[in-house]
Short mmCIF file of C-alpha atoms and ligand atoms in Angstrom, two decimals:
data_model
loop_
_atom_site.label_atom_id
_atom_site.label_comp_id
_atom_site.label_asym_id
_atom_site.label_seq_id
_atom_site.Cartn_x
_atom_site.Cartn_y
_atom_site.Cartn_z
CA MET A 1 95.86 -100.08 -17.69
CA ILE A 2 95.34 -96.63 -16.29
CA ILE A 3 98.21 -95.14 -18.32
CA ASP A 4 96.60 -96.34 -21.56
CA ARG A 5 93.31 -94.78 -20.53
CA VAL A 6 95.13 -91.48 -19.90
CA LYS A 7 96.60 -91.56 -23.40
CA GLU A 8 93.25 -92.37 -24.90
CA LEU A 9 91.60 -89.48 -23.11
CA ARG A 10 94.39 -87.08 -24.09
CA THR A 11 93.87 -87.83 -27.79
CA GLU A 12 90.16 -87.51 -27.34
CA ILE A 13 90.45 -84.12 -25.61
CA GLU A 14 92.96 -82.81 -28.14
CA LYS A 15 90.64 -83.62 -31.03
CA HIS A 16 87.57 -82.21 -29.28
CA THR A 17 85.74 -79.21 -30.68
CA VAL A 18 82.65 -77.30 -29.47
CA GLN A 19 80.16 -75.27 -31.53
CA ASN A 20 78.01 -73.75 -28.84
CA LYS A 21 77.47 -73.22 -25.13
CA GLU A 22 75.62 -76.51 -24.69
CA GLN A 23 78.55 -78.45 -26.13
CA LEU A 24 80.95 -76.49 -23.94
CA GLU A 25 78.94 -77.50 -20.87
CA SER A 26 78.93 -81.17 -21.96
CA PHE A 27 82.71 -80.98 -22.33
CA ARG A 28 83.04 -79.61 -18.80
CA LEU A 29 80.75 -82.26 -17.33
CA LYS A 30 82.46 -85.09 -19.18
CA TYR A 31 86.09 -84.25 -18.37
CA ILE A 32 86.49 -81.61 -15.69
CA SER A 33 83.57 -81.82 -13.26
CA LYS A 34 83.71 -83.75 -10.00
CA LYS A 35 81.97 -86.68 -11.64
CA GLY A 36 84.03 -86.33 -14.82
CA LEU A 37 86.39 -88.88 -16.38
CA VAL A 38 89.57 -87.18 -15.21
CA THR A 39 88.40 -87.06 -11.58
CA GLU A 40 87.44 -90.71 -11.89
CA LEU A 41 91.02 -91.58 -12.88
CA PHE A 42 92.38 -89.59 -9.92
CA ASP A 43 90.20 -91.77 -7.68
CA GLN A 44 91.88 -94.87 -9.09
CA LEU A 45 95.32 -93.56 -8.14
CA LYS A 46 95.11 -95.16 -4.74
CA ASN A 47 95.01 -98.64 -6.38
CA ILE A 48 98.33 -98.03 -8.19
CA GLU A 49 101.44 -99.67 -6.70
CA PRO A 50 103.30 -97.00 -4.72
CA GLU A 51 106.44 -96.91 -6.91
CA ASN A 52 104.41 -95.94 -10.02
CA ARG A 53 101.96 -93.70 -8.26
CA ARG A 54 104.04 -90.54 -8.64
CA ALA A 55 104.60 -90.97 -12.37
CA VAL A 56 100.94 -91.79 -13.04
CA GLY A 57 99.92 -88.85 -10.83
CA GLN A 58 102.02 -86.55 -12.94
CA GLU A 59 100.44 -87.86 -16.16
CA LEU A 60 96.99 -87.33 -14.65
CA ASN A 61 97.84 -83.76 -13.65
CA GLU A 62 98.93 -83.01 -17.20
CA LEU A 63 95.69 -84.48 -18.50
CA LYS A 64 93.70 -82.35 -16.09
CA ASN A 65 95.62 -79.20 -17.17
CA LEU A 66 95.03 -80.04 -20.80
CA ALA A 67 91.28 -80.40 -20.22
CA GLN A 68 91.13 -77.12 -18.31
CA SER A 69 93.12 -75.12 -20.83
CA LYS A 70 90.99 -76.56 -23.66
CA PHE A 71 87.89 -75.50 -21.74
CA GLN A 72 89.26 -71.95 -21.36
CA ALA A 73 90.13 -71.75 -25.05
CA PHE A 74 86.70 -72.99 -26.09
CA SER A 75 84.83 -70.52 -23.93
CA THR A 76 86.95 -67.55 -25.09
CA SER A 77 86.40 -68.40 -28.73
CA LEU A 78 82.64 -68.82 -28.20
CA GLU A 79 82.47 -65.36 -26.56
CA GLN A 80 84.36 -63.79 -29.44
CA ALA A 81 82.04 -65.40 -31.96
CA ALA A 82 79.02 -64.01 -30.10
CA GLU A 83 80.50 -60.51 -30.15
CA SER A 84 81.18 -60.59 -33.86
CA ASP A 85 77.59 -61.76 -34.44
CA VAL A 86 76.39 -58.49 -32.87
CA THR A 87 78.75 -56.47 -35.07
CA ASN A 88 77.56 -58.29 -38.15
CA ALA A 89 73.94 -57.54 -37.24
CA PHE A 90 74.54 -53.95 -38.47
CA ASP A 91 74.44 -53.87 -42.23
CA LEU A 92 76.74 -50.98 -43.02
CA THR A 93 75.80 -51.05 -46.68
CA LEU A 94 72.16 -50.10 -46.02
CA PRO A 95 71.23 -46.58 -47.20
CA VAL A 96 70.87 -44.02 -44.38
CA VAL A 97 67.32 -43.08 -43.34
CA PRO A 98 67.13 -39.33 -44.06
CA ASN A 99 66.72 -37.06 -41.04
CA LEU A 100 63.70 -34.90 -41.92
CA ASN A 101 63.97 -31.37 -40.60
CA GLY A 102 60.36 -30.32 -41.06
CA SER A 103 59.39 -27.16 -42.86
CA ILE A 104 57.90 -23.77 -42.18
CA HIS A 105 54.13 -23.62 -42.66
CA PRO A 106 53.20 -21.64 -45.82
CA LEU A 107 51.03 -19.26 -43.79
CA THR A 108 53.98 -18.56 -41.50
CA ILE A 109 56.25 -17.97 -44.48
CA VAL A 110 53.83 -15.40 -45.90
CA ARG A 111 53.06 -13.74 -42.55
CA SER A 112 56.79 -13.34 -41.83
CA LYS A 113 57.36 -11.85 -45.27
CA ILE A 114 54.50 -9.33 -44.80
CA ILE A 115 55.85 -8.34 -41.37
CA GLU A 116 59.38 -8.01 -42.73
CA ILE A 117 58.27 -5.67 -45.56
CA PHE A 118 56.26 -3.42 -43.23
CA GLU A 119 58.96 -3.40 -40.56
CA ARG A 120 61.40 -2.04 -43.11
CA MET A 121 58.93 0.81 -43.69
CA GLY A 122 58.98 1.69 -39.99
CA PHE A 123 55.94 -0.28 -38.77
CA ASN A 124 56.02 -2.19 -35.49
CA VAL A 125 54.01 -5.34 -34.74
CA SER A 126 51.04 -5.38 -32.34
CA TYR A 127 48.71 -8.11 -31.15
CA GLY A 128 45.24 -8.14 -29.62
CA PRO A 129 42.79 -10.64 -28.12
CA GLU A 130 40.88 -13.24 -30.13
CA ILE A 131 37.99 -13.19 -27.68
CA GLU A 132 36.65 -9.67 -27.93
CA THR A 133 33.72 -7.48 -26.96
CA ASP A 134 31.25 -5.96 -29.39
CA TRP A 135 32.79 -2.53 -28.76
CA TYR A 136 36.26 -3.36 -30.09
CA ASN A 137 35.11 -5.62 -32.90
CA PHE A 138 32.16 -3.51 -34.12
CA SER A 139 30.90 -0.41 -32.31
CA ALA A 140 34.17 1.51 -31.98
CA LEU A 141 34.80 0.75 -35.65
CA ASN A 142 31.65 2.64 -36.62
CA PHE A 143 29.47 -0.38 -37.42
CA ALA A 144 25.83 0.68 -37.20
CA ASP A 145 23.73 -1.23 -34.67
CA ASN A 146 21.89 -3.02 -37.44
CA HIS A 147 24.95 -3.76 -39.58
CA PRO A 148 24.58 -7.24 -41.12
CA ALA A 149 28.09 -8.32 -40.00
CA ARG A 150 26.83 -8.46 -36.43
CA GLU A 151 24.31 -11.14 -37.32
CA MET A 152 24.60 -14.67 -35.99
CA GLN A 153 25.47 -16.05 -39.40
CA ASP A 154 28.85 -14.28 -39.38
CA THR A 155 29.88 -13.97 -35.79
CA PHE A 156 30.58 -16.62 -33.18
CA PHE A 157 29.15 -15.24 -29.97
CA VAL A 158 30.60 -16.34 -26.66
CA GLU A 159 28.02 -14.42 -24.62
CA LYS A 160 25.09 -12.56 -26.07
CA SER A 161 23.97 -9.44 -24.18
CA LYS A 162 20.42 -9.52 -22.87
CA GLY A 163 19.54 -5.85 -22.54
CA GLU A 164 19.69 -2.86 -24.86
CA VAL A 165 23.40 -2.29 -24.27
CA LYS A 166 25.63 -4.03 -26.79
CA ASP A 167 28.15 -5.76 -24.58
CA ASP A 168 28.31 -9.10 -26.41
CA VAL A 169 31.43 -11.20 -26.05
CA LEU A 170 32.47 -12.79 -29.33
CA LEU A 171 35.31 -14.28 -31.34
CA ARG A 172 36.78 -11.42 -33.35
CA THR A 173 35.72 -11.45 -36.99
CA HIS A 174 38.71 -9.38 -38.13
CA THR A 175 42.00 -7.97 -36.82
CA SER A 176 40.61 -4.42 -36.94
CA ASN A 177 39.88 -4.76 -33.19
CA VAL A 178 43.61 -4.28 -32.56
CA GLN A 179 43.48 -0.85 -34.29
CA VAL A 180 41.03 0.32 -31.65
CA ARG A 181 42.99 -1.11 -28.74
CA LEU A 182 46.17 0.46 -30.07
CA MET A 183 44.68 3.93 -30.61
CA GLU A 184 43.08 3.78 -27.18
CA ARG A 185 46.35 3.21 -25.37
CA GLN A 186 48.85 5.04 -27.59
CA LYS A 187 48.89 8.61 -28.85
CA PRO A 188 49.95 9.24 -32.49
CA PRO A 189 52.24 8.76 -34.29
CA ILE A 190 51.13 5.15 -34.60
CA ARG A 191 52.54 2.94 -37.32
CA SER A 192 51.79 -0.69 -36.70
CA ILE A 193 50.87 -3.97 -38.33
CA MET A 194 48.74 -6.51 -36.51
CA PRO A 195 48.76 -10.14 -37.60
CA GLY A 196 46.26 -12.53 -36.06
CA ARG A 197 43.67 -15.26 -36.24
CA VAL A 198 40.04 -14.41 -36.95
CA PHE A 199 36.77 -16.35 -36.85
CA ARG A 200 33.59 -16.38 -38.90
CA ASN A 201 30.60 -18.62 -38.72
CA GLU A 202 31.04 -20.14 -42.18
CA ALA A 203 30.65 -23.71 -43.42
CA ILE A 204 34.08 -25.15 -44.17
CA SER A 205 34.75 -25.69 -47.87
CA ALA A 206 37.60 -25.33 -50.37
CA ARG A 207 36.93 -21.58 -50.58
CA ALA A 208 35.82 -20.68 -47.04
CA HIS A 209 36.84 -21.52 -43.50
CA CYS A 210 35.62 -20.55 -40.06
CA VAL A 211 39.18 -19.79 -38.87
CA PHE A 212 41.66 -17.80 -40.93
CA HIS A 213 44.35 -15.15 -40.61
CA GLN A 214 44.60 -11.45 -41.35
CA VAL A 215 47.15 -8.68 -41.11
CA GLU A 216 45.88 -5.24 -40.22
CA GLY A 217 47.89 -2.09 -40.92
CA LEU A 218 47.44 1.33 -39.30
CA TYR A 219 49.22 4.63 -39.68
CA VAL A 220 47.96 7.63 -37.71
CA ASP A 221 49.79 10.95 -37.51
CA LYS A 222 49.42 14.59 -38.55
CA ASN A 223 48.85 15.02 -42.28
CA VAL A 224 48.59 11.36 -43.26
CA SER A 225 47.03 11.35 -46.70
CA PHE A 226 45.59 8.93 -49.22
CA LYS A 227 48.83 9.28 -51.17
CA ASP A 228 50.73 7.77 -48.23
CA LEU A 229 48.39 4.78 -48.35
CA LYS A 230 48.91 4.34 -52.08
CA ASP A 231 52.71 4.63 -51.81
CA THR A 232 52.82 2.09 -49.01
CA LEU A 233 50.67 -0.42 -50.89
CA TYR A 234 52.64 0.12 -54.09
CA HIS A 235 55.91 -0.59 -52.32
CA PHE A 236 54.39 -3.59 -50.53
CA ALA A 237 53.13 -5.10 -53.81
CA LYS A 238 56.56 -4.80 -55.45
CA GLU A 239 58.32 -6.36 -52.47
CA MET A 240 55.78 -9.14 -52.05
CA PHE A 241 54.97 -10.05 -55.63
CA GLY A 242 57.88 -8.74 -57.71
CA LYS A 243 59.18 -5.51 -59.23
CA GLU A 244 56.84 -5.64 -62.24
CA SER A 245 53.74 -5.51 -60.01
CA LYS A 246 51.34 -2.60 -60.25
CA ILE A 247 48.38 -1.81 -58.00
CA ARG A 248 44.88 -0.67 -58.73
CA LEU A 249 42.44 0.87 -56.25
CA ARG A 250 38.71 0.33 -56.58
CA PRO A 251 36.22 2.41 -54.58
CA SER A 252 34.61 0.36 -51.84
CA TYR A 253 32.85 0.65 -48.50
CA PHE A 254 33.93 -0.24 -44.96
CA PRO A 255 32.25 1.30 -41.90
CA PHE A 256 35.61 2.25 -40.36
CA THR A 257 37.21 4.01 -43.35
CA GLU A 258 36.17 6.94 -45.49
CA PRO A 259 36.95 6.93 -48.35
CA SER A 260 37.54 3.18 -48.73
CA ALA A 261 39.24 1.22 -51.46
CA GLU A 262 39.88 -2.35 -52.44
CA ILE A 263 43.39 -3.04 -53.62
CA ASP A 264 44.18 -5.18 -56.64
CA VAL A 265 47.66 -6.19 -57.75
CA THR A 266 48.80 -7.31 -61.20
CA CYS A 267 48.16 -11.05 -61.45
CA PHE A 268 51.63 -12.50 -60.94
CA ILE A 269 50.73 -15.81 -62.56
CA CYS A 270 49.99 -14.35 -66.02
CA LYS A 271 51.72 -10.98 -65.42
CA GLY A 272 48.45 -9.22 -66.23
CA LYS A 273 47.70 -11.02 -69.49
CA GLY A 274 44.69 -12.86 -68.09
CA CYS A 275 44.43 -16.41 -66.72
CA ASN A 276 42.19 -18.66 -64.62
CA ILE A 277 43.54 -17.35 -61.32
CA CYS A 278 42.61 -13.70 -62.11
CA LYS A 279 39.46 -14.74 -63.96
CA HIS A 280 41.01 -13.23 -67.12
CA SER A 281 41.03 -9.70 -65.70
CA GLY A 282 44.83 -9.44 -65.18
CA TRP A 283 44.21 -8.28 -61.58
CA VAL A 284 43.83 -10.04 -58.22
CA GLU A 285 42.40 -8.53 -55.07
CA ILE A 286 44.74 -8.50 -52.06
CA ALA A 287 43.44 -6.04 -49.46
CA GLY A 288 40.83 -3.62 -48.17
CA SER A 289 41.91 -0.17 -47.10
CA GLY A 290 40.97 3.46 -46.61
CA MET A 291 41.38 6.61 -44.55
CA VAL A 292 40.42 5.98 -40.91
CA ASP A 293 36.91 7.38 -40.42
CA PRO A 294 36.99 10.45 -38.09
CA ASN A 295 34.33 8.73 -35.95
CA VAL A 296 36.75 5.88 -35.25
CA LEU A 297 39.53 8.27 -34.25
CA GLU A 298 37.13 10.09 -31.90
CA ASN A 299 35.84 6.77 -30.45
CA CYS A 300 39.43 6.03 -29.48
CA GLY A 301 40.10 9.46 -27.99
CA ILE A 302 42.15 10.85 -30.90
CA ASP A 303 41.35 14.37 -32.11
CA SER A 304 40.26 13.92 -35.73
CA LYS A 305 40.86 17.63 -36.45
CA VAL A 306 44.56 17.23 -35.65
CA TYR A 307 45.23 13.71 -36.79
CA SER A 308 44.40 11.57 -39.77
CA GLY A 309 45.34 8.02 -40.69
CA TYR A 310 44.99 5.16 -43.08
CA ALA A 311 44.17 1.53 -42.38
CA LEU A 312 44.47 -1.64 -44.40
CA GLY A 313 43.62 -5.27 -43.92
CA MET A 314 44.54 -8.38 -45.85
CA GLY A 315 43.93 -12.10 -45.58
CA ILE A 316 47.08 -14.18 -45.16
CA GLU A 317 45.40 -17.27 -46.68
CA ARG A 318 44.33 -15.21 -49.68
CA ILE A 319 47.88 -14.00 -50.37
CA THR A 320 49.34 -17.47 -49.75
CA ASN A 321 46.80 -18.96 -52.17
CA LEU A 322 47.80 -16.48 -54.82
CA LYS A 323 51.53 -16.86 -54.25
CA TYR A 324 51.59 -20.67 -54.12
CA GLN A 325 48.34 -21.45 -55.95
CA VAL A 326 46.88 -23.50 -53.15
CA LYS A 327 43.41 -24.33 -54.43
CA ASP A 328 41.83 -25.69 -51.25
CA LEU A 329 41.81 -23.63 -48.03
CA ARG A 330 41.46 -26.77 -45.93
CA MET A 331 45.03 -27.77 -46.81
CA PHE A 332 46.31 -25.08 -44.43
CA SER A 333 44.84 -26.69 -41.34
CA GLU A 334 44.90 -30.40 -42.18
CA ASN A 335 48.66 -30.73 -41.56
CA ASP A 336 49.11 -33.31 -44.31
CA VAL A 337 52.89 -33.73 -44.40
CA ARG A 338 52.85 -34.27 -48.17
CA PHE A 339 51.48 -30.73 -48.53
CA LEU A 340 53.75 -29.20 -45.88
CA ARG A 341 56.89 -30.77 -47.39
CA GLU A 342 56.28 -28.88 -50.61
CA PHE A 343 57.35 -25.74 -48.74
CA GLU A 344 60.65 -27.11 -47.45
CA SER A 345 62.75 -24.87 -49.67
CA ALA A 346 60.31 -21.95 -49.99
CA ASN A 347 61.15 -18.61 -48.45
N1 DAH B 1 38.37 -5.73 -41.54
C1 DAH B 1 38.12 -5.94 -42.95
C2 DAH B 1 37.61 -7.36 -43.17
O1 DAH B 1 37.81 -8.19 -42.35
C3 DAH B 1 39.37 -5.73 -43.75
C4 DAH B 1 39.78 -4.31 -43.79
C5 DAH B 1 39.29 -3.49 -44.77
C6 DAH B 1 40.62 -3.79 -42.81
C7 DAH B 1 39.65 -2.15 -44.82
C8 DAH B 1 41.00 -2.45 -42.85
C9 DAH B 1 40.49 -1.64 -43.87
O2 DAH B 1 41.81 -1.90 -41.96
O3 DAH B 1 40.86 -0.34 -43.91
O4 DAH B 1 37.02 -7.60 -44.17
#
C-alpha cells in the first residue's frame, strides 16, 4: 500500500544523517530529485481511487516537505562545519614569529657619531666625487710627481694619461680630494668634515681592503694654529671614546701638511695599561693630521700669508674596529646578518 510506503520513507528520512557533500548529494538524488523515491510515489497517485487521492496527496506533500527541509538542514550544517575547519586551522597557541627591524650598520653608527661630534663644534658636512682626477687627489695636495702613492700598486686608474701632463682619472685614494674642491669654491672661513668612500689597490684580507671609508676634517681661517688642532682632537677623543681619554701626537709626514702629526688616543680597552689591541703600548692610532701646507692653500687660490688651517683624516673602519673590536675587515662588507644583528642596540 502506498500509505505504508510513505510511512516507511518518513522514518527513513527522519533517521537519515550525512557526513559530507557526497552523502548530501546522494540524499538529494534518492529522495528529492525528479527520479527520486518521493517523485516516484507522486507518479503513483493517479492509480489511487479518487476518494482517497486527496488524503494520500496530502501525506505525499508532507513527505516531500520533510525531505526538502532535511536537505536544507544538512547543507547548512555542512557549510558551518567547513567554516569552523578554517578557523581551527589557525593555531592561536603558536608563539609569534618576531618582526625583525634590522639594525644600523656599525660603520654608519660610527660615521654618524663622528659627524655629530664635529657638527657640535661648528663643522658642516661636505662631499666630493669618488672618481677623481690626479689634480684633486694628488697634485693639488702637494704630492711630488714621483711620489710612491701615485704608483699602480696603490691607485685604481680609470684612465691613464698618455703625455707629460698628469691628467689621469682615478678612484680617489683618500677623502683629502674634497679639501681641495672645497677650498677652490669657498673662501675662508671653512670648517668642514668630509665623510666618504675611498679605494686602494690592495689584496683583500682581514687587515686590508680595497674599499674603505674615511672622514676628512678641514679648518681654514685667519690665525688657525696647531693648538686649535690639538684642542679639537682632544675634545673629539673624549666625546668618541670617553672622558678618561687622552691624546698623543707623534711627528709624521704627509705631503699636504706641514708640520704633520699622527694622533694616538688612550687605548680604551685597557685604559692605557697595555693589552693585545694596543700591542701593550697603552695607545692606539686614530688619525693623521697637520697644518695645511701653504702650497696647498696657494694651489686652491687661498692666500697663505693671510690664512692658515689644519687638516685631519681618519679611517672609519679603523675607529669602528677599535670601538667594537671587529677583528676582520671583511665583516663590514659581507652583510652577514649574524654580524649585523650584534649592533641592534648599539648607538
Ligand atoms: N689622506 C691621508 C691618508 O689617506 C690621511 C690624512 C692625513 C688626511 C693627514 C689629512 C691629514 O687631512 O692632515 O692616509
